Short mmCIF file of C-alpha atoms in Angstrom, two decimals:
data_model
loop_
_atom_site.label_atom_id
_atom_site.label_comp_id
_atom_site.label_asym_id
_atom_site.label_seq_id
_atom_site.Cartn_x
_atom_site.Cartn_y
_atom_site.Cartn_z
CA UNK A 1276 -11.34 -19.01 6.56
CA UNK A 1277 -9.49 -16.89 3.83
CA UNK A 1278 -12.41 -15.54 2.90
CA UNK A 1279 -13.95 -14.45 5.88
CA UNK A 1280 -10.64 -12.84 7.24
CA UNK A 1281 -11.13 -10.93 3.89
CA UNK A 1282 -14.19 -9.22 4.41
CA UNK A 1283 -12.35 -7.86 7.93
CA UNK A 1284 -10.42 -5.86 5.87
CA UNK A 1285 -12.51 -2.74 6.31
CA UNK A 1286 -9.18 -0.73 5.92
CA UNK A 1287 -7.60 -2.28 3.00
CA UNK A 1288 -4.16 -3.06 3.13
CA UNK A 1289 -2.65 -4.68 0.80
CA UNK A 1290 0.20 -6.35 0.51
CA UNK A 1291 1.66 -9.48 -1.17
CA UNK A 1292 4.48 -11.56 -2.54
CA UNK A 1293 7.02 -13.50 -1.26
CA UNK A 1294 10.53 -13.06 -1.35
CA UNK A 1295 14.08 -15.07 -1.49
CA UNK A 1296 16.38 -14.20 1.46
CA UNK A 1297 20.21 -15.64 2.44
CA UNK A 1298 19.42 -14.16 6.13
CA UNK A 1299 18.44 -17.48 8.30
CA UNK A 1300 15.13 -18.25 9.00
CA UNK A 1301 13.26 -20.40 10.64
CA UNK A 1302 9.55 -21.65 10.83
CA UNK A 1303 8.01 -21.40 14.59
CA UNK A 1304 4.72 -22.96 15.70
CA UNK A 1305 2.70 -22.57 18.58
CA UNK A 1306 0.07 -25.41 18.90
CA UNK A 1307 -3.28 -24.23 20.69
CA UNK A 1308 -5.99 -26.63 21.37
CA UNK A 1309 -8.30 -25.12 18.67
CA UNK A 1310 -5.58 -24.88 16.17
CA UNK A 1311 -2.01 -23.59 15.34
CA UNK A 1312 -0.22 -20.18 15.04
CA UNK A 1313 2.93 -20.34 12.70
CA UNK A 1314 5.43 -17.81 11.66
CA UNK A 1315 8.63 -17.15 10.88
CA UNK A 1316 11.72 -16.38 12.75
CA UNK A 1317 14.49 -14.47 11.05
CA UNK A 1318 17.36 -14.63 13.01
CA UNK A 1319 19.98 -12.15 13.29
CA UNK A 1320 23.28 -12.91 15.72
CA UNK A 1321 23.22 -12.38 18.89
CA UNK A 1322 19.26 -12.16 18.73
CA UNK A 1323 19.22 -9.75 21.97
CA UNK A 1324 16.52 -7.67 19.98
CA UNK A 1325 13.49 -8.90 17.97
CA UNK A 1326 11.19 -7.02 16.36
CA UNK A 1327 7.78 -8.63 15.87
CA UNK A 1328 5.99 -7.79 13.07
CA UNK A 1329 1.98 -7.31 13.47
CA UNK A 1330 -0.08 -7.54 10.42
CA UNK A 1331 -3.37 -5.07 9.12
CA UNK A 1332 -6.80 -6.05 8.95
CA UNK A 1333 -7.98 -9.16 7.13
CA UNK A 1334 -6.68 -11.96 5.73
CA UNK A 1335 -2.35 -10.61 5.95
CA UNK A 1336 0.35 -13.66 6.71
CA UNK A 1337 3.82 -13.85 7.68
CA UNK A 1338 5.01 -11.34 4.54
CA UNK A 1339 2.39 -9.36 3.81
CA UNK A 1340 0.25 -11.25 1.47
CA UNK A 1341 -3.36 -10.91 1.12
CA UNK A 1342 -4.86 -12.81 -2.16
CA UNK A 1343 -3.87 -12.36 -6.10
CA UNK A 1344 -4.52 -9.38 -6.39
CA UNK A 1345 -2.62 -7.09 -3.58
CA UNK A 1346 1.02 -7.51 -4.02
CA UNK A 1347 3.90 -5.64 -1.90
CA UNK A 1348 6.04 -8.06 -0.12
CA UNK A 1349 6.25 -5.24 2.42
CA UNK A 1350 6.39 -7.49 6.07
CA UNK A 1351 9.01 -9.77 4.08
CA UNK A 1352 10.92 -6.99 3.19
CA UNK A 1353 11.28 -5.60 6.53
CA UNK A 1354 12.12 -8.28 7.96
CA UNK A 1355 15.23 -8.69 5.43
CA UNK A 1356 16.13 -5.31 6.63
CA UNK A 1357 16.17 -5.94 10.08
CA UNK A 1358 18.46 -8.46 9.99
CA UNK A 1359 20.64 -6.40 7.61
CA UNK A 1360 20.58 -4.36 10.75
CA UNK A 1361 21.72 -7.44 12.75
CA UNK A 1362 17.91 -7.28 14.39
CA UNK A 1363 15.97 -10.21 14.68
CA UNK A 1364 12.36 -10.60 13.80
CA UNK A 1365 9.36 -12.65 14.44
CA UNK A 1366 6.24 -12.09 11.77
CA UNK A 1367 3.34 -14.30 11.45
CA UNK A 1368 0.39 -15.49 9.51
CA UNK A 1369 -2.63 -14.78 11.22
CA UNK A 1370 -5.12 -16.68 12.47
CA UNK A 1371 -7.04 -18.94 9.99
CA UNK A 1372 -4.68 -17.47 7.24
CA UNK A 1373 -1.98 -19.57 5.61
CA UNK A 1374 -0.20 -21.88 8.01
CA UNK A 1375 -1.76 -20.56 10.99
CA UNK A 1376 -4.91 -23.56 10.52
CA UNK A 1377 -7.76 -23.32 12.84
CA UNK A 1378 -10.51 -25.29 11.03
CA UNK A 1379 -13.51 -24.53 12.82
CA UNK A 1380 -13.17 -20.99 13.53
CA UNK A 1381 -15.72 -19.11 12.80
CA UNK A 1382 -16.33 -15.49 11.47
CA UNK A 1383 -18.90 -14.52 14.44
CA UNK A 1384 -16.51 -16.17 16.86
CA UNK A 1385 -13.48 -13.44 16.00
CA UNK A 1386 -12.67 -10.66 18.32
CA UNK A 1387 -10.14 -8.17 18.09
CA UNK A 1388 -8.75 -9.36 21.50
CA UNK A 1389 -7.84 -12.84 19.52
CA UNK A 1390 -5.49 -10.87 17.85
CA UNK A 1391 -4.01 -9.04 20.49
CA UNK A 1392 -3.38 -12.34 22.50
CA UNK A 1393 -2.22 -14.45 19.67
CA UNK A 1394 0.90 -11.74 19.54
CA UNK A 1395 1.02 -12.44 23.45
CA UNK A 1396 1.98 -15.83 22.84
CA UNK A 1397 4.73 -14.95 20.09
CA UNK A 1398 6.42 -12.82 23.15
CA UNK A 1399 5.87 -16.11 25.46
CA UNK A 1400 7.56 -17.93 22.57
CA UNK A 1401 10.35 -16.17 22.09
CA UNK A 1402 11.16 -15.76 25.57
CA UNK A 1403 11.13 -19.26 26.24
CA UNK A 1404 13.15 -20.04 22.71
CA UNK A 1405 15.96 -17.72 23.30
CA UNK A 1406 15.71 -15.59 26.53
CA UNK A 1407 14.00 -14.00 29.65
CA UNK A 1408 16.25 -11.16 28.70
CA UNK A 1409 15.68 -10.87 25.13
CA UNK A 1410 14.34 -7.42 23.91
CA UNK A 1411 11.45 -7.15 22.45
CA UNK A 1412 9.71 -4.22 20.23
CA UNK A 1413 6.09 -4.61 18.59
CA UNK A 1414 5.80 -3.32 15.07
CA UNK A 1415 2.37 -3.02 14.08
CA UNK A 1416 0.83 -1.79 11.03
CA UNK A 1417 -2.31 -0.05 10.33
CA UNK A 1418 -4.71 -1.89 12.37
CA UNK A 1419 -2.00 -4.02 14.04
CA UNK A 1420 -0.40 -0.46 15.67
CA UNK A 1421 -3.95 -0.58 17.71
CA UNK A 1422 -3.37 -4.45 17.86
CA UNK A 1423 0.59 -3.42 19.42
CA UNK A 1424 -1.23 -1.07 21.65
CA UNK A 1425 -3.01 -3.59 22.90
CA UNK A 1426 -0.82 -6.14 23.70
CA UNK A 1427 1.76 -3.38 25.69
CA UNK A 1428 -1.28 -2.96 27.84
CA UNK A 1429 -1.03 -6.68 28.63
CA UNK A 1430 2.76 -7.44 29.00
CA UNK A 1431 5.60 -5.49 29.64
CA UNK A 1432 7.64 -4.42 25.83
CA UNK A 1433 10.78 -2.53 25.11
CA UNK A 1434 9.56 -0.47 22.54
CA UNK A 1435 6.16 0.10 20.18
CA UNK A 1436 6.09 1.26 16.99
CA UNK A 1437 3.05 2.08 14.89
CA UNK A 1438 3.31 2.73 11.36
CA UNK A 1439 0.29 3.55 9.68
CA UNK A 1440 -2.05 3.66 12.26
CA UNK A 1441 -5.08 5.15 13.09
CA UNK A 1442 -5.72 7.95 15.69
CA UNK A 1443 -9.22 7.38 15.61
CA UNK A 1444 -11.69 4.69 16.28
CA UNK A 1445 -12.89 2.17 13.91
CA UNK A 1446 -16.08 3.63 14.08
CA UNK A 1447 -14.84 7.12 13.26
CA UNK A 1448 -13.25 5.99 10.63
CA UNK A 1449 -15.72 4.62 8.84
CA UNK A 1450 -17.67 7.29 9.47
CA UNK A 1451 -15.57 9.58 7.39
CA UNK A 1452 -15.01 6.94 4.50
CA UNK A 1453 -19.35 6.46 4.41
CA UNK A 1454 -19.75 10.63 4.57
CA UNK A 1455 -18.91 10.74 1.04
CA UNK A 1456 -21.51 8.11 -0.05
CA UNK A 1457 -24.83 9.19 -0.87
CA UNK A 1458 -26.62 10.18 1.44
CA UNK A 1459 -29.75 7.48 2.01
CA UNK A 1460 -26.13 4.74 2.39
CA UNK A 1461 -24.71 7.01 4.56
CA UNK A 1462 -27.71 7.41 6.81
CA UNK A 1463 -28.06 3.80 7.05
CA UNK A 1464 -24.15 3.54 7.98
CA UNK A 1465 -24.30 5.78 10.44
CA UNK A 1466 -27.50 4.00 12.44
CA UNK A 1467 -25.79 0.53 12.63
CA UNK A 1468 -22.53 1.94 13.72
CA UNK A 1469 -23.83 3.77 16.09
CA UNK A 1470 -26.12 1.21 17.63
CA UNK A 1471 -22.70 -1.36 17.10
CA UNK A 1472 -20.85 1.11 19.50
CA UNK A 1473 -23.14 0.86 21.99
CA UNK A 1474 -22.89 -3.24 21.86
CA UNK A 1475 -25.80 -3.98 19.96
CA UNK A 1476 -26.36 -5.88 16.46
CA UNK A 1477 -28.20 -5.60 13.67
CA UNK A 1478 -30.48 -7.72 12.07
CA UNK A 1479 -31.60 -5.65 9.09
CA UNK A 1480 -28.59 -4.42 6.97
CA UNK A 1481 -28.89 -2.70 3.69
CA UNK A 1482 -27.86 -5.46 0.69
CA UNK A 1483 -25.26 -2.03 -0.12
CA UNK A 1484 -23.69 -2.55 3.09
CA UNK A 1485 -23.78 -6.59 3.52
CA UNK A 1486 -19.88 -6.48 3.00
CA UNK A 1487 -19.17 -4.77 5.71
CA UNK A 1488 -22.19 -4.96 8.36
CA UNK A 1489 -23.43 -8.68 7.35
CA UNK A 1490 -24.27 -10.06 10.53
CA UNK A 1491 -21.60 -12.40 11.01
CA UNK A 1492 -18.79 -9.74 11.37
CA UNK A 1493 -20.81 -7.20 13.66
CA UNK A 1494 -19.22 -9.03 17.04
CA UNK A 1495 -15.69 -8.41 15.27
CA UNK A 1496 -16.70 -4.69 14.62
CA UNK A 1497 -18.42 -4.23 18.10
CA UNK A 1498 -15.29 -5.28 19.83
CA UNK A 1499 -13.36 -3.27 17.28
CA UNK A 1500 -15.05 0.13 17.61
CA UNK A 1501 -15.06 0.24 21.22
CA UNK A 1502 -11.05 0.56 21.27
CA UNK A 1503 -9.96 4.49 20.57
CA UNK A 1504 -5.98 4.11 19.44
CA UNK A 1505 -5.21 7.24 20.79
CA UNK A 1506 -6.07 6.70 24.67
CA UNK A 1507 -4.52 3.11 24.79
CA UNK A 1508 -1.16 4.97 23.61
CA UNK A 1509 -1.35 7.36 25.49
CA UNK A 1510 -1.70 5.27 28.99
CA UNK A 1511 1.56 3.32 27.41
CA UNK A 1512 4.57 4.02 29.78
CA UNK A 1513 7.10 2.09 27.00
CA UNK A 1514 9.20 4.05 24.34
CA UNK A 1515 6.54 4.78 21.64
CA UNK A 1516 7.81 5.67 17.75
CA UNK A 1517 5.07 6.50 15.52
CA UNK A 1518 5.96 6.79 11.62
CA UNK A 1519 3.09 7.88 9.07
CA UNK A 1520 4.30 8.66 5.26
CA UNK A 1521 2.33 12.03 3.73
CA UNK A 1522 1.90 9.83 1.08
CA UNK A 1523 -1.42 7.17 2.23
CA UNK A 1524 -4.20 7.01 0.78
CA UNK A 1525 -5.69 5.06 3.64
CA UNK A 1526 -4.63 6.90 6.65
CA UNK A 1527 -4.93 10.26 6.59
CA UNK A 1528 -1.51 11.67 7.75
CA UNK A 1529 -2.92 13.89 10.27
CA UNK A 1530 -4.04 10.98 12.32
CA UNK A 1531 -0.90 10.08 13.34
CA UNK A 1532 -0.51 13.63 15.68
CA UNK A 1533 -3.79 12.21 17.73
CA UNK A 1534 -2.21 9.08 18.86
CA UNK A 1535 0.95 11.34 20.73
CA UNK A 1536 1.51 14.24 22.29
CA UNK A 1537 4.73 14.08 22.26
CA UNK A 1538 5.94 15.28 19.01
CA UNK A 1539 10.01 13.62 19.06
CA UNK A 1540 7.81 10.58 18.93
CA UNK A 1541 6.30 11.62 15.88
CA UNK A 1542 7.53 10.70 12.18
CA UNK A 1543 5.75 11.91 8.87
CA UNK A 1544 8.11 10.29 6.32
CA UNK A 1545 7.70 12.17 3.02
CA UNK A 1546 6.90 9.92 -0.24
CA UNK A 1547 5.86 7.00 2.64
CA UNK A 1548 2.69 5.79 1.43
CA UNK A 1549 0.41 2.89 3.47
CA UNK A 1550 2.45 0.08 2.35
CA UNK A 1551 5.59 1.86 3.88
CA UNK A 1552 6.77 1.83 0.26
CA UNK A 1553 8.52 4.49 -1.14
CA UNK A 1554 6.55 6.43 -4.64
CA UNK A 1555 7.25 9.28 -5.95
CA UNK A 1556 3.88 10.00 -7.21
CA UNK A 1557 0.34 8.60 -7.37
CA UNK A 1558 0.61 6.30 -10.56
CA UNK A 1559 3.36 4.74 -8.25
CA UNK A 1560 1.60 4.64 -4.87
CA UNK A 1561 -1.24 2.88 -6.77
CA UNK A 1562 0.65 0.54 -8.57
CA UNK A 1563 2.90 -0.66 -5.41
CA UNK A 1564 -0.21 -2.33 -3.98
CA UNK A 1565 0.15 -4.58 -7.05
CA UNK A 1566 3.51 -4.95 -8.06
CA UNK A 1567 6.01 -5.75 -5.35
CA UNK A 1568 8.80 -4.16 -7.06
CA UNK A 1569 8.85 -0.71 -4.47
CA UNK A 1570 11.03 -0.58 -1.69
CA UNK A 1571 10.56 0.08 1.19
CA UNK A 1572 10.89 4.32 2.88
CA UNK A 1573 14.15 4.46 3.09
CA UNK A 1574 13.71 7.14 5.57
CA UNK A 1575 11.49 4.93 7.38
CA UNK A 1576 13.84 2.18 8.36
CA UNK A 1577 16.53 5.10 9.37
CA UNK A 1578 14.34 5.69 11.85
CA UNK A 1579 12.72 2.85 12.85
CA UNK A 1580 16.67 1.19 13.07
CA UNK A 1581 18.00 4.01 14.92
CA UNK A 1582 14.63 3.83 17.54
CA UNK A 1583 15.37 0.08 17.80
CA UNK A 1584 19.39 0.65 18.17
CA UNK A 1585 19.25 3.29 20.59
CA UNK A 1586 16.68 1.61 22.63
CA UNK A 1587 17.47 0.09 26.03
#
Protein backbone atom coordinates (compact mmCIF):
# COMPACT_ATOMS: atom_id res chain seq x y z
CA UNK A 1 0.00 0.00 0.00
CA UNK A 2 3.19 2.20 0.61
CA UNK A 3 3.91 2.07 -2.66
CA UNK A 4 0.92 2.92 -4.33
CA UNK A 5 0.19 5.93 -1.93
CA UNK A 6 3.67 6.90 -3.39
CA UNK A 7 2.99 7.27 -6.85
CA UNK A 8 -0.07 9.82 -5.55
CA UNK A 9 2.44 12.07 -4.77
CA UNK A 10 2.14 14.09 -7.95
CA UNK A 11 3.19 17.19 -5.81
CA UNK A 12 6.07 15.95 -3.90
CA UNK A 13 6.27 16.68 -0.45
CA UNK A 14 8.55 15.46 1.45
CA UNK A 15 8.99 15.07 4.72
CA UNK A 16 10.43 12.58 7.26
CA UNK A 17 11.87 11.63 10.60
CA UNK A 18 10.68 11.14 13.80
CA UNK A 19 11.26 12.96 16.78
CA UNK A 20 11.60 12.58 20.83
CA UNK A 21 9.09 14.79 22.72
CA UNK A 22 8.42 15.23 26.86
CA UNK A 23 4.87 16.84 25.74
CA UNK A 24 2.20 13.82 26.39
CA UNK A 25 1.01 11.90 23.76
CA UNK A 26 -1.12 9.48 23.08
CA UNK A 27 -1.92 6.87 20.26
CA UNK A 28 -5.79 7.09 18.99
CA UNK A 29 -7.48 4.53 16.75
CA UNK A 30 -10.52 4.53 14.93
CA UNK A 31 -11.52 0.97 13.77
CA UNK A 32 -13.56 0.96 10.36
CA UNK A 33 -14.87 -2.20 8.96
CA UNK A 34 -12.30 -2.23 6.07
CA UNK A 35 -9.47 -1.33 8.27
CA UNK A 36 -8.05 1.16 10.91
CA UNK A 37 -7.11 4.90 11.07
CA UNK A 38 -4.42 5.65 13.84
CA UNK A 39 -2.78 8.78 14.96
CA UNK A 40 -1.53 10.54 17.54
CA UNK A 41 -2.88 12.80 20.12
CA UNK A 42 -0.62 15.37 21.71
CA UNK A 43 -2.22 16.72 24.49
CA UNK A 44 -1.85 20.06 25.83
CA UNK A 45 -3.93 21.13 29.28
CA UNK A 46 -6.99 22.11 29.20
CA UNK A 47 -7.30 20.66 25.52
CA UNK A 48 -10.19 23.35 24.66
CA UNK A 49 -8.30 23.79 21.22
CA UNK A 50 -6.86 21.11 18.87
CA UNK A 51 -5.33 21.59 15.90
CA UNK A 52 -5.48 18.67 13.47
CA UNK A 53 -2.84 18.23 11.32
CA UNK A 54 -3.67 17.09 7.52
CA UNK A 55 -0.95 15.53 5.57
CA UNK A 56 0.22 16.19 1.47
CA UNK A 57 -0.16 13.89 -1.23
CA UNK A 58 1.10 10.30 -1.09
CA UNK A 59 2.28 8.09 1.18
CA UNK A 60 2.77 11.11 4.54
CA UNK A 61 1.98 9.60 8.31
CA UNK A 62 1.43 11.01 11.60
CA UNK A 63 4.99 13.22 11.42
CA UNK A 64 5.63 13.81 8.17
CA UNK A 65 7.44 10.85 6.89
CA UNK A 66 7.37 9.63 3.46
CA UNK A 67 10.17 6.76 2.71
CA UNK A 68 14.22 6.92 3.17
CA UNK A 69 14.81 9.28 1.31
CA UNK A 70 12.56 12.58 2.22
CA UNK A 71 13.40 13.61 5.67
CA UNK A 72 11.90 16.82 7.62
CA UNK A 73 10.12 15.82 10.68
CA UNK A 74 8.00 18.85 9.83
CA UNK A 75 4.14 17.50 11.13
CA UNK A 76 6.14 16.19 14.35
CA UNK A 77 7.60 19.32 14.84
CA UNK A 78 4.54 21.26 14.79
CA UNK A 79 2.90 19.44 16.76
CA UNK A 80 5.73 19.93 19.60
CA UNK A 81 5.08 23.52 19.05
CA UNK A 82 1.61 23.55 19.56
CA UNK A 83 1.67 22.21 22.70
CA UNK A 84 4.54 24.55 23.65
CA UNK A 85 1.70 26.88 22.93
CA UNK A 86 -0.51 24.91 25.38
CA UNK A 87 -2.58 23.77 21.97
CA UNK A 88 -3.48 20.40 21.47
CA UNK A 89 -3.11 18.43 18.32
CA UNK A 90 -4.37 15.47 16.51
CA UNK A 91 -2.07 14.25 13.29
CA UNK A 92 -2.39 11.03 11.58
CA UNK A 93 -1.00 8.45 9.30
CA UNK A 94 -2.97 8.13 6.37
CA UNK A 95 -4.75 5.61 5.00
CA UNK A 96 -2.83 2.39 4.07
CA UNK A 97 0.36 4.22 5.41
CA UNK A 98 2.03 3.16 8.64
CA UNK A 99 -0.39 2.22 11.37
CA UNK A 100 -3.36 3.25 9.59
CA UNK A 101 -3.66 -0.80 7.98
CA UNK A 102 -6.28 -1.36 5.44
CA UNK A 103 -5.09 -4.56 3.67
CA UNK A 104 -7.12 -4.80 0.75
CA UNK A 105 -7.34 -1.36 -0.39
CA UNK A 106 -6.70 -0.84 -3.54
CA UNK A 107 -5.01 1.94 -5.70
CA UNK A 108 -8.13 2.26 -8.26
CA UNK A 109 -10.42 2.15 -5.25
CA UNK A 110 -8.86 5.69 -3.72
CA UNK A 111 -10.69 8.91 -4.02
CA UNK A 112 -9.84 12.14 -2.80
CA UNK A 113 -13.17 12.20 -0.83
CA UNK A 114 -11.54 9.12 1.35
CA UNK A 115 -9.36 11.57 2.54
CA UNK A 116 -11.54 14.26 3.26
CA UNK A 117 -13.86 11.89 5.35
CA UNK A 118 -11.19 10.00 7.12
CA UNK A 119 -10.33 13.68 8.78
CA UNK A 120 -14.26 13.75 9.42
CA UNK A 121 -13.96 10.99 11.69
CA UNK A 122 -10.80 12.46 13.64
CA UNK A 123 -13.33 15.57 14.45
CA UNK A 124 -16.09 12.77 15.49
CA UNK A 125 -13.26 11.35 17.61
CA UNK A 126 -12.22 13.99 19.36
CA UNK A 127 -15.49 15.27 20.13
CA UNK A 128 -16.59 12.22 21.62
CA UNK A 129 -12.97 11.76 23.56
CA UNK A 130 -12.90 15.09 25.16
CA UNK A 131 -15.84 17.44 24.23
CA UNK A 132 -18.93 18.68 22.20
CA UNK A 133 -17.36 21.99 22.98
CA UNK A 134 -13.88 21.43 22.12
CA UNK A 135 -12.42 23.77 19.38
CA UNK A 136 -11.30 22.59 16.56
CA UNK A 137 -8.97 24.14 13.62
CA UNK A 138 -7.86 22.04 10.40
CA UNK A 139 -4.27 22.49 9.38
CA UNK A 140 -3.68 21.20 6.09
CA UNK A 141 -0.72 21.17 4.00
CA UNK A 142 -0.21 21.34 0.38
CA UNK A 143 -2.74 19.04 -0.89
CA UNK A 144 -4.31 18.51 2.57
CA UNK A 145 -5.27 22.63 2.60
CA UNK A 146 -7.74 21.41 -0.43
CA UNK A 147 -8.30 18.20 1.74
CA UNK A 148 -9.21 21.00 4.98
CA UNK A 149 -11.34 22.73 2.48
CA UNK A 150 -13.11 19.96 2.01
CA UNK A 151 -13.94 18.70 5.12
CA UNK A 152 -15.23 22.55 6.40
CA UNK A 153 -17.67 22.05 3.61
CA UNK A 154 -18.88 18.94 5.46
CA UNK A 155 -18.88 19.87 9.23
CA UNK A 156 -18.91 22.89 11.00
CA UNK A 157 -14.77 24.05 12.17
CA UNK A 158 -13.43 26.91 14.16
CA UNK A 159 -10.80 27.83 12.03
CA UNK A 160 -8.82 26.57 8.58
CA UNK A 161 -5.55 27.04 7.83
CA UNK A 162 -3.76 26.19 4.60
CA UNK A 163 -0.17 26.29 4.35
CA UNK A 164 1.22 25.52 1.18
CA UNK A 165 -1.61 25.09 -0.84
CA UNK A 166 -2.62 25.33 -4.16
CA UNK A 167 -4.90 28.01 -5.76
CA UNK A 168 -5.33 26.05 -8.69
CA UNK A 169 -6.64 22.75 -9.74
CA UNK A 170 -4.77 19.60 -9.91
CA UNK A 171 -5.16 19.64 -13.39
CA UNK A 172 -3.75 23.14 -13.80
CA UNK A 173 -1.10 22.34 -12.05
CA UNK A 174 0.17 19.81 -13.81
CA UNK A 175 -0.36 21.51 -16.66
CA UNK A 176 2.24 24.08 -15.86
CA UNK A 177 4.82 21.45 -14.41
CA UNK A 178 4.31 19.24 -18.14
CA UNK A 179 4.62 22.84 -20.25
CA UNK A 180 8.22 22.70 -19.76
CA UNK A 181 8.63 19.10 -21.06
CA UNK A 182 9.16 18.57 -24.57
CA UNK A 183 6.79 19.11 -26.46
CA UNK A 184 5.50 15.50 -28.12
CA UNK A 185 5.23 14.58 -23.67
CA UNK A 186 3.56 17.56 -23.21
CA UNK A 187 1.02 17.07 -25.96
CA UNK A 188 0.29 13.73 -24.73
CA UNK A 189 -0.17 15.25 -21.03
CA UNK A 190 -2.33 17.61 -21.96
CA UNK A 191 -4.92 15.03 -23.98
CA UNK A 192 -5.33 12.65 -20.95
CA UNK A 193 -5.82 15.43 -18.53
CA UNK A 194 -8.09 16.93 -20.34
CA UNK A 195 -10.20 13.95 -21.24
CA UNK A 196 -9.58 12.95 -17.09
CA UNK A 197 -11.40 16.33 -16.31
CA UNK A 198 -14.16 15.58 -18.13
CA UNK A 199 -14.52 11.98 -16.18
CA UNK A 200 -13.10 9.81 -18.62
CA UNK A 201 -9.98 7.30 -18.53
CA UNK A 202 -7.42 6.33 -20.48
CA UNK A 203 -6.40 3.23 -21.74
CA UNK A 204 -3.35 4.14 -23.82
CA UNK A 205 -0.73 6.12 -21.74
CA UNK A 206 2.68 7.00 -22.94
CA UNK A 207 5.42 4.45 -21.03
CA UNK A 208 6.97 8.45 -20.17
CA UNK A 209 3.93 9.16 -18.34
CA UNK A 210 3.00 5.57 -16.68
CA UNK A 211 4.01 7.17 -13.24
CA UNK A 212 1.64 9.45 -13.15
CA UNK A 213 -1.37 8.49 -15.64
CA UNK A 214 -0.99 4.47 -15.25
CA UNK A 215 -4.40 3.42 -15.24
CA UNK A 216 -4.83 2.48 -11.80
CA UNK A 217 -4.50 6.08 -10.36
CA UNK A 218 -6.69 7.92 -13.12
CA UNK A 219 -10.05 7.48 -10.70
CA UNK A 220 -7.79 9.19 -7.88
CA UNK A 221 -6.81 12.00 -10.41
CA UNK A 222 -10.39 12.29 -11.94
CA UNK A 223 -11.84 12.92 -8.57
CA UNK A 224 -8.83 15.09 -7.83
CA UNK A 225 -8.94 17.50 -10.77
CA UNK A 226 -12.47 18.20 -10.60
CA UNK A 227 -11.99 20.13 -7.11
CA UNK A 228 -10.67 23.99 -7.83
CA UNK A 229 -9.11 25.08 -4.15
CA UNK A 230 -9.95 28.43 -4.68
CA UNK A 231 -13.94 28.24 -5.00
CA UNK A 232 -14.32 25.67 -2.07
CA UNK A 233 -12.51 28.51 0.11
CA UNK A 234 -14.08 30.89 -0.96
CA UNK A 235 -17.83 29.46 -0.18
CA UNK A 236 -16.11 28.77 3.49
CA UNK A 237 -17.98 31.03 6.06
CA UNK A 238 -15.17 29.87 9.01
CA UNK A 239 -12.04 32.04 9.91
CA UNK A 240 -9.63 31.16 7.03
CA UNK A 241 -5.52 31.83 7.57
CA UNK A 242 -3.57 31.09 4.61
CA UNK A 243 0.41 31.06 5.05
CA UNK A 244 2.71 30.44 1.83
CA UNK A 245 6.71 31.00 2.37
CA UNK A 246 8.39 32.97 -0.92
CA UNK A 247 10.66 30.39 -0.55
CA UNK A 248 8.78 26.83 -2.36
CA UNK A 249 9.84 25.31 -4.89
CA UNK A 250 6.60 23.43 -5.25
CA UNK A 251 4.00 26.01 -4.88
CA UNK A 252 4.44 28.90 -6.57
CA UNK A 253 3.90 31.75 -4.00
CA UNK A 254 1.53 33.59 -6.06
CA UNK A 255 -0.99 30.86 -5.72
CA UNK A 256 -1.72 31.50 -2.44
CA UNK A 257 -3.53 35.24 -3.45
CA UNK A 258 -6.14 32.96 -5.69
CA UNK A 259 -7.44 30.98 -2.87
CA UNK A 260 -8.60 34.61 -0.85
CA UNK A 261 -9.71 37.71 -1.48
CA UNK A 262 -9.30 38.87 1.50
CA UNK A 263 -5.80 39.90 1.89
CA UNK A 264 -5.55 40.08 6.28
CA UNK A 265 -6.07 36.43 5.57
CA UNK A 266 -3.13 36.25 3.57
CA UNK A 267 0.55 35.30 4.85
CA UNK A 268 3.74 35.12 2.52
CA UNK A 269 6.34 34.21 5.19
CA UNK A 270 9.78 35.17 3.82
CA UNK A 271 12.60 32.29 3.86
CA UNK A 272 9.27 29.72 4.33
CA UNK A 273 9.91 27.14 1.89
CA UNK A 274 7.26 23.94 1.18
CA UNK A 275 8.26 22.07 4.14
CA UNK A 276 7.37 25.20 6.32
CA UNK A 277 11.07 25.05 7.19
CA UNK A 278 13.01 27.92 7.56
CA UNK A 279 16.45 28.27 4.75
CA UNK A 280 18.19 30.91 4.09
CA UNK A 281 19.10 29.96 0.66
CA UNK A 282 18.63 27.23 -1.96
CA UNK A 283 21.52 24.75 -0.94
CA UNK A 284 19.39 24.86 2.35
CA UNK A 285 15.83 24.61 1.01
CA UNK A 286 17.13 21.56 -0.93
CA UNK A 287 18.84 19.93 1.65
CA UNK A 288 15.86 20.30 4.39
CA UNK A 289 13.86 17.76 2.37
CA UNK A 290 16.64 15.38 3.46
CA UNK A 291 18.01 16.26 6.60
CA UNK A 292 15.55 17.01 9.36
CA UNK A 293 17.78 19.29 11.11
CA UNK A 294 15.67 22.84 9.85
CA UNK A 295 13.22 24.30 11.94
CA UNK A 296 10.41 25.19 11.41
CA UNK A 297 9.32 29.40 10.02
CA UNK A 298 9.54 30.90 12.91
CA UNK A 299 7.38 33.54 11.54
CA UNK A 300 5.05 30.95 10.58
CA UNK A 301 4.03 29.60 13.92
CA UNK A 302 3.74 33.48 15.18
CA UNK A 303 1.10 33.54 13.10
CA UNK A 304 -0.45 30.49 12.90
CA UNK A 305 -0.38 30.65 17.19
CA UNK A 306 -1.68 34.03 17.32
CA UNK A 307 -4.69 32.93 14.50
CA UNK A 308 -5.33 29.90 16.77
CA UNK A 309 -5.13 32.12 20.18
CA UNK A 310 -7.19 34.84 19.09
CA UNK A 311 -9.73 32.62 17.60
CA UNK A 312 -13.17 32.15 19.17
Amino acid sequence: MKTILKQLSLLCIGLLFFSFTTVAQENWEISLPEGSLSGSFMAAPPNKKVVIIIPGSGPVDRDGNSGKSLQSNSYAMLAEQLAQADIASLRFDKRGVGKSVFENLQEDSLRIENFADDVVLWINKIKETLSDSTHIYLLGHSEGSLIAAMVAQKVAVDGIISAAGAGKSAAEILKEQFAKQPISLREDANVIIDSLVQGYTVNLVNPYLQSVFRPSVQPYLISWFVKNPAEIYQQLSCPKLFLQGDADLQVSPQEVYLLSADSTQIHLVENMNHLMKQVQNQDENIDSYINPKYPLSEKMMKILLQFITTTP
